Coordinates of N, CA and C in Angstrom, one line a residue:
M28 N 231.7 -135.0 -100.3 CA 232.7 -133.9 -100.4 C 233.1 -133.4 -99.1
L29 N 234.4 -133.2 -98.9 CA 234.9 -132.6 -97.6 C 235.5 -131.3 -98.0
L30 N 235.1 -130.3 -97.4 CA 235.6 -128.9 -97.7 C 236.9 -128.7 -97.0
D31 N 237.6 -127.7 -97.6 CA 238.9 -127.3 -97.0 C 238.7 -126.3 -95.9
F32 N 238.5 -126.8 -94.7 CA 238.2 -125.9 -93.6 C 239.4 -125.2 -93.0
T33 N 239.7 -124.0 -93.5 CA 240.8 -123.2 -93.0 C 240.3 -122.1 -92.1
G34 N 239.0 -121.9 -92.0 CA 238.4 -120.9 -91.2 C 237.0 -121.2 -90.9
C35 N 236.2 -120.2 -90.7 CA 234.8 -120.3 -90.4 C 234.0 -120.9 -91.6
G36 N 233.3 -121.9 -91.4 CA 232.5 -122.5 -92.5 C 231.1 -121.9 -92.6
Y37 N 230.7 -121.7 -93.8 CA 229.3 -121.2 -94.1 C 228.5 -122.3 -94.8
C38 N 227.2 -122.4 -94.4 CA 226.3 -123.2 -95.1 C 225.2 -122.2 -95.7
V39 N 225.1 -122.2 -97.0 CA 224.1 -121.4 -97.7 C 223.0 -122.3 -98.1
L40 N 221.8 -122.0 -97.8 CA 220.7 -122.9 -98.0 C 219.6 -122.3 -98.8
D41 N 219.2 -123.0 -99.9 CA 218.0 -122.6 -100.6 C 216.8 -122.8 -99.6
Y42 N 215.8 -121.9 -99.6 CA 214.7 -122.0 -98.7 C 213.6 -122.9 -99.2
D43 N 213.1 -122.5 -100.4 CA 211.9 -123.1 -101.0 C 212.2 -124.5 -101.5
D44 N 211.5 -125.5 -101.0 CA 211.6 -126.9 -101.4 C 212.8 -127.6 -100.8
T45 N 213.9 -126.8 -100.5 CA 215.0 -127.5 -99.8 C 214.8 -127.6 -98.3
I46 N 214.4 -126.5 -97.7 CA 214.1 -126.5 -96.3 C 212.6 -126.7 -96.1
M47 N 211.8 -126.0 -96.8 CA 210.4 -126.0 -96.6 C 209.7 -126.7 -97.8
Q48 N 208.5 -127.2 -97.5 CA 207.7 -127.9 -98.5 C 206.9 -126.9 -99.3
T49 N 207.6 -126.0 -99.9 CA 206.9 -124.8 -100.5 C 206.0 -125.2 -101.7
R50 N 206.5 -126.1 -102.5 CA 205.7 -126.5 -103.7 C 204.3 -127.1 -103.2
Q51 N 204.4 -128.0 -102.2 CA 203.2 -128.6 -101.7 C 202.2 -127.7 -101.1
C52 N 202.8 -126.7 -100.4 CA 201.9 -125.8 -99.6 C 201.4 -124.5 -100.3
K53 N 202.3 -124.0 -101.2 CA 202.0 -122.6 -101.7 C 201.4 -122.6 -103.1
I54 N 201.5 -123.7 -103.9 CA 200.9 -123.6 -105.2 C 199.3 -123.4 -105.0
S55 N 198.8 -124.1 -104.0 CA 197.4 -124.0 -103.7 C 197.1 -122.5 -103.3
A56 N 198.0 -121.8 -102.6 CA 197.8 -120.4 -102.3 C 197.7 -119.5 -103.5
I57 N 198.6 -119.8 -104.5 CA 198.6 -119.0 -105.7 C 197.4 -119.2 -106.5
V58 N 196.9 -120.5 -106.6 CA 195.7 -120.8 -107.3 C 194.5 -120.0 -106.6
E59 N 194.5 -120.0 -105.3 CA 193.4 -119.3 -104.6 C 193.5 -117.8 -104.8
L60 N 194.8 -117.3 -104.8 CA 195.0 -115.8 -105.1 C 194.4 -115.4 -106.4
G61 N 194.6 -116.3 -107.4 CA 194.0 -116.0 -108.7 C 192.5 -115.9 -108.7
R62 N 191.9 -116.8 -107.9 CA 190.4 -116.7 -107.8 C 189.9 -115.5 -107.1
R63 N 190.6 -115.1 -106.0 CA 190.1 -114.0 -105.2 C 190.4 -112.6 -105.9
M64 N 191.5 -112.5 -106.5 CA 191.9 -111.2 -107.0 C 191.5 -111.0 -108.5
F65 N 191.5 -112.0 -109.2 CA 191.4 -111.9 -110.7 C 190.2 -112.7 -111.2
S66 N 189.5 -113.5 -110.3 CA 188.4 -114.3 -110.8 C 188.9 -115.3 -111.9
R67 N 190.1 -115.8 -111.7 CA 190.6 -116.8 -112.6 C 191.1 -118.1 -112.0
D68 N 190.8 -119.2 -112.7 CA 191.3 -120.5 -112.2 C 192.6 -120.8 -112.9
I69 N 193.7 -120.6 -112.3 CA 195.0 -120.9 -112.9 C 195.3 -122.3 -112.6
A70 N 195.6 -123.1 -113.6 CA 196.0 -124.5 -113.5 C 197.2 -124.6 -112.7
R71 N 197.3 -125.6 -111.8 CA 198.5 -125.9 -111.1 C 199.7 -126.2 -112.0
Q72 N 199.4 -126.8 -113.1 CA 200.5 -127.1 -114.1 C 201.1 -125.9 -114.6
E73 N 200.3 -124.8 -114.8 CA 200.8 -123.5 -115.3 C 201.8 -122.9 -114.3
I74 N 201.5 -123.0 -113.0 CA 202.4 -122.5 -112.0 C 203.6 -123.4 -111.9
E75 N 203.4 -124.7 -111.9 CA 204.6 -125.6 -111.9 C 205.6 -125.3 -113.0
K76 N 205.1 -125.0 -114.2 CA 205.9 -124.7 -115.3 C 206.9 -123.6 -115.1
H77 N 206.5 -122.6 -114.2 CA 207.4 -121.5 -113.9 C 208.0 -121.5 -112.5
W78 N 207.8 -122.6 -111.8 CA 208.2 -122.7 -110.4 C 209.7 -122.5 -110.3
G79 N 210.1 -121.8 -109.2 CA 211.5 -121.6 -109.0 C 212.0 -120.2 -109.3
I80 N 211.3 -119.5 -110.1 CA 211.7 -118.1 -110.4 C 211.2 -117.2 -109.3
A81 N 211.7 -116.0 -109.3 CA 211.4 -115.0 -108.2 C 209.8 -114.8 -108.2
H82 N 209.3 -114.6 -107.0 CA 207.8 -114.4 -106.9 C 207.3 -113.3 -107.7
T83 N 208.1 -112.2 -107.8 CA 207.6 -111.1 -108.7 C 207.5 -111.6 -110.1
A84 N 208.5 -112.3 -110.6 CA 208.4 -112.8 -112.0 C 207.3 -113.8 -112.2
L85 N 207.2 -114.7 -111.2 CA 206.1 -115.7 -111.2 C 204.7 -115.1 -111.4
F86 N 204.5 -114.1 -110.5 CA 203.1 -113.5 -110.6 C 202.9 -112.7 -111.9
E87 N 204.0 -112.0 -112.3 CA 203.9 -111.3 -113.6 C 203.5 -112.3 -114.7
T88 N 204.2 -113.4 -114.7 CA 204.0 -114.4 -115.8 C 202.6 -115.1 -115.7
V89 N 202.3 -115.6 -114.5 CA 201.1 -116.4 -114.4 C 199.8 -115.6 -114.5
F90 N 199.9 -114.4 -113.9 CA 198.7 -113.5 -113.8 C 198.7 -112.4 -114.9
S91 N 199.8 -112.3 -115.6 CA 199.9 -111.2 -116.6 C 199.7 -109.9 -116.0
I92 N 200.4 -109.5 -115.0 CA 200.2 -108.3 -114.3 C 201.5 -107.6 -114.1
S93 N 201.5 -106.3 -113.7 CA 202.7 -105.5 -113.5 C 202.3 -104.3 -112.6
G94 N 203.2 -103.5 -112.2 CA 203.0 -102.3 -111.5 C 202.2 -102.4 -110.3
S95 N 201.1 -101.6 -110.1 CA 200.3 -101.6 -108.9 C 199.5 -102.9 -108.7
Q96 N 199.2 -103.5 -109.8 CA 198.5 -104.8 -109.7 C 199.4 -105.9 -109.1
L97 N 200.7 -105.9 -109.5 CA 201.7 -106.8 -109.0 C 201.9 -106.5 -107.5
D98 N 202.0 -105.3 -107.1 CA 202.2 -104.9 -105.7 C 201.0 -105.4 -104.9
A99 N 199.8 -105.2 -105.4 CA 198.6 -105.6 -104.7 C 198.6 -107.2 -104.5
A100 N 199.0 -107.9 -105.6 CA 199.0 -109.3 -105.5 C 200.0 -109.9 -104.5
L101 N 201.2 -109.2 -104.5 CA 202.2 -109.6 -103.5 C 201.7 -109.4 -102.1
S102 N 201.1 -108.3 -101.9 CA 200.6 -107.9 -100.5 C 199.5 -108.9 -100.1
Q103 N 198.6 -109.3 -101.1 CA 197.5 -110.2 -100.7 C 198.1 -111.6 -100.5
Y104 N 199.1 -112.0 -101.3 CA 199.7 -113.3 -101.1 C 200.3 -113.4 -99.7
A105 N 201.0 -112.3 -99.2 CA 201.6 -112.3 -97.9 C 200.5 -112.4 -96.8
A106 N 199.3 -111.7 -97.1 CA 198.2 -111.7 -96.1 C 197.6 -113.1 -96.0
M107 N 197.7 -113.9 -97.0 CA 197.1 -115.2 -97.0 C 198.1 -116.2 -96.4
D108 N 199.2 -115.8 -96.0 CA 200.3 -116.8 -95.5 C 199.8 -117.7 -94.5
S109 N 199.0 -117.2 -93.5 CA 198.6 -118.1 -92.4 C 197.5 -119.1 -92.8
E110 N 196.8 -118.8 -93.9 CA 195.8 -119.7 -94.5 C 196.5 -121.0 -95.1
F111 N 197.7 -120.8 -95.6 CA 198.4 -121.8 -96.3 C 199.8 -121.9 -95.7
P112 N 199.9 -122.3 -94.4 CA 201.2 -122.3 -93.7 C 202.2 -123.2 -94.3
L113 N 203.5 -122.8 -94.4 CA 204.6 -123.6 -94.8 C 204.9 -124.6 -93.8
I114 N 205.2 -125.8 -94.3 CA 205.7 -126.9 -93.4 C 207.1 -127.3 -93.7
P115 N 208.0 -127.3 -92.7 CA 209.4 -127.7 -93.0 C 209.4 -129.2 -93.4
H116 N 210.4 -129.5 -94.2 CA 210.6 -130.9 -94.5 C 211.0 -131.7 -93.2
R117 N 210.7 -132.9 -93.1 CA 210.6 -133.7 -91.9 C 211.9 -133.6 -91.1
D118 N 213.0 -133.6 -91.7 CA 214.3 -133.6 -91.0 C 215.0 -132.2 -90.9
A119 N 214.3 -131.2 -91.4 CA 214.9 -129.9 -91.5 C 215.4 -129.4 -90.1
K120 N 214.5 -129.5 -89.1 CA 214.8 -128.9 -87.8 C 216.1 -129.5 -87.2
S121 N 216.1 -130.8 -87.2 CA 217.3 -131.5 -86.5 C 218.5 -131.3 -87.3
A122 N 218.4 -131.3 -88.6 CA 219.6 -131.2 -89.5 C 220.2 -129.8 -89.4
L123 N 219.4 -128.7 -89.4 CA 219.8 -127.4 -89.4 C 220.3 -126.9 -88.0
E124 N 219.6 -127.4 -87.0 CA 220.1 -127.1 -85.6 C 221.4 -127.7 -85.4
W125 N 221.7 -128.9 -85.9 CA 223.0 -129.5 -85.8 C 224.0 -128.7 -86.6
L126 N 223.7 -128.4 -87.8 CA 224.7 -127.6 -88.6 C 225.0 -126.3 -88.0
Q127 N 224.1 -125.6 -87.4 CA 224.4 -124.3 -86.9 C 225.3 -124.3 -85.7
T128 N 225.5 -125.4 -85.1 CA 226.5 -125.5 -84.0 C 227.9 -125.4 -84.5
K129 N 228.2 -125.6 -85.8 CA 229.5 -125.5 -86.4 C 229.6 -124.5 -87.6
Y130 N 228.5 -124.2 -88.2 CA 228.5 -123.3 -89.4 C 227.7 -122.1 -89.1
K131 N 228.0 -121.1 -89.9 CA 227.1 -119.9 -90.0 C 226.1 -120.3 -91.2
L132 N 224.8 -120.1 -90.9 CA 223.8 -120.4 -91.9 C 223.3 -119.2 -92.6
I133 N 223.2 -119.2 -93.9 CA 222.6 -118.2 -94.7 C 221.5 -118.8 -95.5
I134 N 220.4 -118.1 -95.5 CA 219.2 -118.6 -96.3 C 218.9 -117.7 -97.5
V135 N 218.7 -118.3 -98.6 CA 218.3 -117.5 -99.8 C 217.0 -118.0 -100.3
S136 N 216.2 -117.1 -100.9 CA 214.8 -117.5 -101.3 C 214.4 -116.6 -102.4
S137 N 213.4 -117.1 -103.2 CA 212.8 -116.3 -104.3 C 211.6 -115.4 -103.8
C138 N 211.3 -115.5 -102.5 CA 210.2 -114.7 -102.0 C 210.8 -113.6 -101.1
E139 N 209.9 -112.8 -100.5 CA 210.3 -111.6 -99.7 C 210.9 -112.0 -98.4
R140 N 212.0 -111.4 -98.0 CA 212.7 -111.7 -96.7 C 211.8 -111.6 -95.5
Q141 N 211.0 -110.5 -95.4 CA 210.1 -110.4 -94.3 C 209.1 -111.5 -94.1
L142 N 208.7 -112.0 -95.3 CA 207.8 -113.2 -95.2 C 208.5 -114.4 -94.7
I143 N 209.7 -114.6 -95.2 CA 210.5 -115.8 -94.7 C 210.7 -115.7 -93.2
E144 N 211.0 -114.5 -92.7 CA 211.2 -114.3 -91.3 C 210.0 -114.7 -90.5
R145 N 208.8 -114.3 -91.0 CA 207.6 -114.6 -90.3 C 207.3 -116.1 -90.3
Q146 N 207.5 -116.7 -91.5 CA 207.3 -118.1 -91.6 C 208.2 -118.9 -90.7
L147 N 209.4 -118.6 -90.6 CA 210.4 -119.3 -89.7 C 209.9 -119.1 -88.2
A148 N 209.5 -117.9 -87.9 CA 209.1 -117.7 -86.5 C 207.9 -118.4 -86.1
A149 N 207.0 -118.7 -87.1 CA 205.7 -119.4 -86.8 C 205.8 -120.9 -86.8
C150 N 206.9 -121.5 -87.2 CA 207.0 -122.9 -87.3 C 208.1 -123.5 -86.3
E151 N 208.4 -124.7 -86.4 CA 209.4 -125.4 -85.6 C 210.8 -124.9 -85.8
L152 N 211.0 -124.2 -86.9 CA 212.3 -123.7 -87.2 C 212.6 -122.3 -86.5
S153 N 211.8 -121.9 -85.6 CA 212.0 -120.6 -84.9 C 213.3 -120.6 -84.1
T154 N 213.9 -121.8 -83.8 CA 215.2 -121.9 -83.1 C 216.4 -121.6 -84.0
L155 N 216.2 -121.5 -85.3 CA 217.3 -121.2 -86.2 C 217.8 -119.8 -86.0
K156 N 219.1 -119.6 -86.1 CA 219.6 -118.2 -86.0 C 220.5 -118.0 -87.2
P157 N 219.9 -117.8 -88.4 CA 220.7 -117.6 -89.6 C 221.5 -116.3 -89.5
A158 N 222.7 -116.3 -90.0 CA 223.5 -115.0 -90.1 C 222.8 -114.0 -91.0
R159 N 222.1 -114.5 -92.0 CA 221.4 -113.5 -92.9 C 220.4 -114.3 -93.7
I160 N 219.3 -113.6 -94.1 CA 218.3 -114.1 -95.0 C 218.3 -113.2 -96.2
Y161 N 218.4 -113.7 -97.4 CA 218.3 -112.9 -98.6 C 217.0 -113.3 -99.4
G162 N 216.2 -112.3 -99.6 CA 215.0 -112.5 -100.4 C 215.0 -111.9 -101.8
C163 N 213.9 -112.0 -102.5 CA 213.9 -111.6 -103.9 C 214.2 -110.1 -104.1
F164 N 214.0 -109.3 -103.1 CA 214.3 -107.8 -103.3 C 215.7 -107.4 -102.8
D165 N 216.4 -108.4 -102.4 CA 217.8 -108.1 -101.9 C 218.8 -108.2 -103.0
T166 N 218.4 -108.7 -104.1 CA 219.3 -108.8 -105.3 C 218.6 -108.6 -106.6
K167 N 219.2 -108.0 -107.6 CA 218.5 -107.9 -108.9 C 218.8 -109.1 -109.8
F168 N 219.6 -110.0 -109.3 CA 220.0 -111.2 -110.0 C 219.2 -112.4 -109.5
H169 N 219.1 -113.4 -110.3 CA 218.4 -114.6 -109.9 C 219.1 -115.9 -110.5
K170 N 218.9 -117.0 -109.8 CA 219.5 -118.2 -110.3 C 218.9 -118.5 -111.7
P171 N 219.8 -119.0 -112.6 CA 221.0 -119.7 -112.4 C 222.3 -118.8 -112.4
S172 N 222.1 -117.5 -112.4 CA 223.3 -116.6 -112.3 C 224.0 -116.7 -111.0
G173 N 225.3 -116.9 -111.0 CA 226.0 -116.9 -109.7 C 226.0 -115.5 -109.1
R174 N 225.6 -114.5 -109.8 CA 225.6 -113.1 -109.2 C 224.5 -113.0 -108.2
V175 N 223.7 -114.0 -108.0 CA 222.7 -113.9 -107.0 C 223.3 -113.9 -105.6
F176 N 224.6 -114.3 -105.5 CA 225.3 -114.3 -104.3 C 226.2 -113.1 -104.1
D177 N 226.1 -112.1 -105.0 CA 227.0 -110.9 -104.9 C 226.9 -110.2 -103.6
E178 N 225.7 -109.9 -103.2 CA 225.5 -109.2 -101.9 C 226.1 -109.9 -100.7
M179 N 225.9 -111.2 -100.7 CA 226.4 -112.1 -99.7 C 227.9 -112.0 -99.6
L180 N 228.5 -112.1 -100.7 CA 230.0 -112.1 -100.7 C 230.6 -110.7 -100.3
V181 N 229.8 -109.7 -100.5 CA 230.3 -108.3 -100.0 C 230.0 -108.2 -98.5
E182 N 228.8 -108.7 -98.1 CA 228.4 -108.5 -96.7 C 229.2 -109.3 -95.7
F183 N 229.7 -110.5 -96.2 CA 230.4 -111.4 -95.3 C 231.9 -111.5 -95.9
P184 N 232.7 -110.5 -95.5 CA 234.1 -110.5 -96.1 C 234.9 -111.7 -95.6
D185 N 234.5 -112.4 -94.5 CA 235.3 -113.5 -94.0 C 234.8 -114.8 -94.7
L186 N 233.8 -114.7 -95.6 CA 233.3 -115.9 -96.2 C 234.3 -116.3 -97.3
D187 N 234.9 -117.5 -97.0 CA 235.9 -118.0 -98.0 C 235.2 -119.1 -98.8
K188 N 235.2 -119.0 -100.1 CA 234.5 -119.9 -100.9 C 235.0 -121.4 -100.7
A189 N 236.2 -121.5 -100.3 CA 236.7 -122.9 -100.0 C 236.1 -123.5 -98.8
N190 N 235.5 -122.6 -97.9 CA 234.8 -123.1 -96.7 C 233.3 -123.0 -96.7
T191 N 232.8 -122.8 -97.9 CA 231.4 -122.6 -98.1 C 230.7 -123.6 -99.0
V192 N 229.5 -124.0 -98.6 CA 228.8 -125.0 -99.4 C 227.3 -124.4 -99.6
Y193 N 226.8 -124.6 -100.8 CA 225.4 -124.2 -101.1 C 224.6 -125.5 -101.2
I194 N 223.5 -125.5 -100.5 CA 222.6 -126.7 -100.5 C 221.3 -126.3 -101.2
G195 N 220.9 -127.1 -102.2 CA 219.7 -126.8 -102.9 C 219.1 -128.0 -103.5
D196 N 217.9 -127.8 -104.1 CA 217.2 -129.0 -104.6 C 217.1 -129.0 -106.1
G197 N 217.6 -128.0 -106.8 CA 217.3 -127.9 -108.3 C 218.6 -127.7 -109.1
I198 N 218.5 -127.9 -110.4 CA 219.6 -127.7 -111.3 C 220.0 -126.3 -111.3
K199 N 219.1 -125.3 -111.2 CA 219.5 -123.9 -111.2 C 220.3 -123.6 -110.0
D200 N 220.0 -124.2 -108.9 CA 220.8 -124.0 -107.6 C 222.2 -124.4 -107.9
M201 N 222.4 -125.6 -108.5 CA 223.8 -126.1 -108.8 C 224.5 -125.1 -109.8
Q202 N 223.8 -124.7 -110.8 CA 224.4 -123.8 -111.8 C 224.8 -122.5 -111.2
A203 N 224.0 -122.0 -110.3 CA 224.3 -120.7 -109.6 C 225.6 -120.9 -108.8
A204 N 225.6 -122.0 -108.0 CA 226.7 -122.3 -107.1 C 228.0 -122.4 -108.0
R205 N 228.0 -123.1 -109.0 CA 229.2 -123.3 -109.9 C 229.6 -122.0 -110.5
D206 N 228.6 -121.2 -110.9 CA 228.9 -119.9 -111.5 C 229.6 -119.0 -110.5
A207 N 229.3 -119.1 -109.2 CA 229.8 -118.3 -108.2 C 231.1 -118.8 -107.6
G208 N 231.5 -120.1 -108.0 CA 232.6 -120.7 -107.4 C 232.4 -121.3 -106.1
L209 N 231.2 -121.7 -105.8 CA 230.8 -122.3 -104.5 C 230.6 -123.8 -104.7
A210 N 231.0 -124.6 -103.7 CA 230.7 -126.0 -103.7 C 229.2 -126.2 -103.6
F211 N 228.6 -127.3 -104.1 CA 227.2 -127.5 -104.1 C 226.9 -128.9 -103.7
I212 N 225.9 -129.1 -102.9 CA 225.3 -130.4 -102.6 C 223.8 -130.3 -102.8
G213 N 223.3 -131.3 -103.5 CA 221.8 -131.4 -103.8 C 221.1 -132.2 -102.8
V214 N 219.8 -131.9 -102.5 CA 219.0 -132.8 -101.7 C 217.8 -133.2 -102.6
D215 N 217.4 -134.5 -102.6 CA 216.5 -135.1 -103.5 C 215.0 -134.6 -103.1
R216 N 214.5 -133.7 -103.8 CA 213.1 -133.3 -103.6 C 212.2 -133.5 -104.8
A217 N 212.7 -133.6 -106.0 CA 211.9 -133.8 -107.2 C 212.7 -134.6 -108.1
E218 N 212.1 -135.6 -108.7 CA 212.8 -136.6 -109.5 C 213.5 -135.9 -110.7
A219 N 212.8 -135.0 -111.4 CA 213.4 -134.4 -112.6 C 214.5 -133.5 -112.2
E220 N 214.4 -132.8 -111.1 CA 215.6 -131.9 -110.7 C 216.8 -132.8 -110.3
T221 N 216.5 -133.8 -109.5 CA 217.6 -134.7 -109.1 C 218.3 -135.3 -110.3
A222 N 217.5 -135.8 -111.3 CA 218.1 -136.4 -112.5 C 219.0 -135.3 -113.2
A223 N 218.5 -134.1 -113.3 CA 219.3 -133.1 -114.0 C 220.6 -132.7 -113.3
I224 N 220.6 -132.7 -111.9 CA 221.8 -132.5 -111.2 C 222.8 -133.6 -111.4
L225 N 222.3 -134.8 -111.3 CA 223.2 -135.9 -111.5 C 223.8 -136.0 -112.9
A226 N 223.0 -135.7 -113.9 CA 223.4 -135.7 -115.3 C 224.5 -134.6 -115.5
A227 N 224.5 -133.5 -114.7 CA 225.5 -132.5 -114.8 C 226.7 -132.7 -113.9
G228 N 226.7 -133.9 -113.3 CA 227.9 -134.2 -112.5 C 227.8 -133.8 -111.1
G229 N 226.7 -133.4 -110.6 CA 226.5 -133.0 -109.2 C 226.2 -134.2 -108.3
S230 N 226.3 -133.9 -107.0 CA 226.0 -134.9 -106.0 C 224.7 -134.6 -105.3
V231 N 223.9 -135.7 -105.0 CA 222.6 -135.5 -104.4 C 222.5 -136.5 -103.3
F232 N 222.0 -136.0 -102.1 CA 221.7 -136.9 -101.0 C 220.2 -136.9 -100.8
S233 N 219.7 -138.0 -100.1 CA 218.3 -138.2 -100.0 C 217.6 -137.3 -99.0
S234 N 218.4 -136.7 -98.0 CA 217.8 -135.9 -97.0 C 218.8 -134.9 -96.5
L235 N 218.3 -133.9 -95.8 CA 219.1 -132.9 -95.1 C 220.0 -133.5 -94.0
S236 N 219.4 -134.5 -93.4 CA 220.1 -135.2 -92.3 C 221.4 -135.9 -92.8
Q237 N 221.3 -136.5 -94.0 CA 222.5 -137.1 -94.6 C 223.5 -136.1 -95.0
I238 N 223.1 -134.9 -95.5 CA 224.0 -133.8 -95.8 C 224.7 -133.3 -94.5
A239 N 223.9 -133.1 -93.5 CA 224.4 -132.6 -92.2 C 225.5 -133.5 -91.7
E240 N 225.2 -134.8 -91.7 CA 226.1 -135.8 -91.2 C 227.5 -135.7 -92.0
R241 N 227.4 -135.6 -93.3 CA 228.6 -135.6 -94.1 C 229.4 -134.3 -93.8
L242 N 228.7 -133.2 -93.7 CA 229.4 -131.9 -93.5 C 230.0 -131.8 -92.1
M243 N 229.3 -132.3 -91.1 CA 229.8 -132.3 -89.8 C 231.0 -133.2 -89.6
R244 N 231.0 -134.3 -90.3 CA 232.1 -135.2 -90.3 C 233.3 -134.5 -90.9
G245 N 233.1 -133.8 -92.0 CA 234.2 -133.1 -92.7 C 234.7 -132.0 -91.8
H246 N 233.8 -131.3 -91.1 CA 234.3 -130.2 -90.3 C 235.1 -130.7 -89.1
D247 N 234.7 -131.8 -88.5 CA 235.4 -132.3 -87.3 C 236.7 -132.9 -87.7
A248 N 236.8 -133.4 -89.0 CA 238.0 -134.0 -89.5 C 239.1 -133.0 -89.8
A249 N 238.7 -131.7 -90.0 CA 239.6 -130.7 -90.4 C 240.6 -130.3 -89.3

């Protein structure tokens, strides 16, 4: 897809599993959190079943907690971050550094913004300069609702939907983008999610590098 570049281009990127190997790194952290705080062995499959929803909702569902218990669990999870460090996908650094030479990057995630900022600073992606990071407490909406982008559309009045693409790895990412009127490109991270995107008429590339090459070619051709 080549976008209609009439002004500044924006790349909006899903954080978990699109940029970072969150599923591989953090499910183990949530299992360990259950053992430490609640003396419970939560099956990985149970976490997988709810993967992709906001961290607050995930913890409420998996641990059956709310209120002060939920706040304590979120704080403990953040404190354990260095024990289970996030690893970027192999080509994330080169692809995103290339993209940010032509685009403004915006990152969205289902976890807390401050945690994302610390994770980026602690890994090879510390060179990224996103225009904004939106976490789970920055909006009351969540994918697949396109209203998850409401704050972004207000905060960036120069953001033209015709010049903006959302990059994600799941069917809810595509549904949210379509609902908001944004172009969407998928990256292949999980077989079932890729199949769902393709079945719904979306496009999927095998890597962020391939997506970056396509978008940079479109930008330069404009």
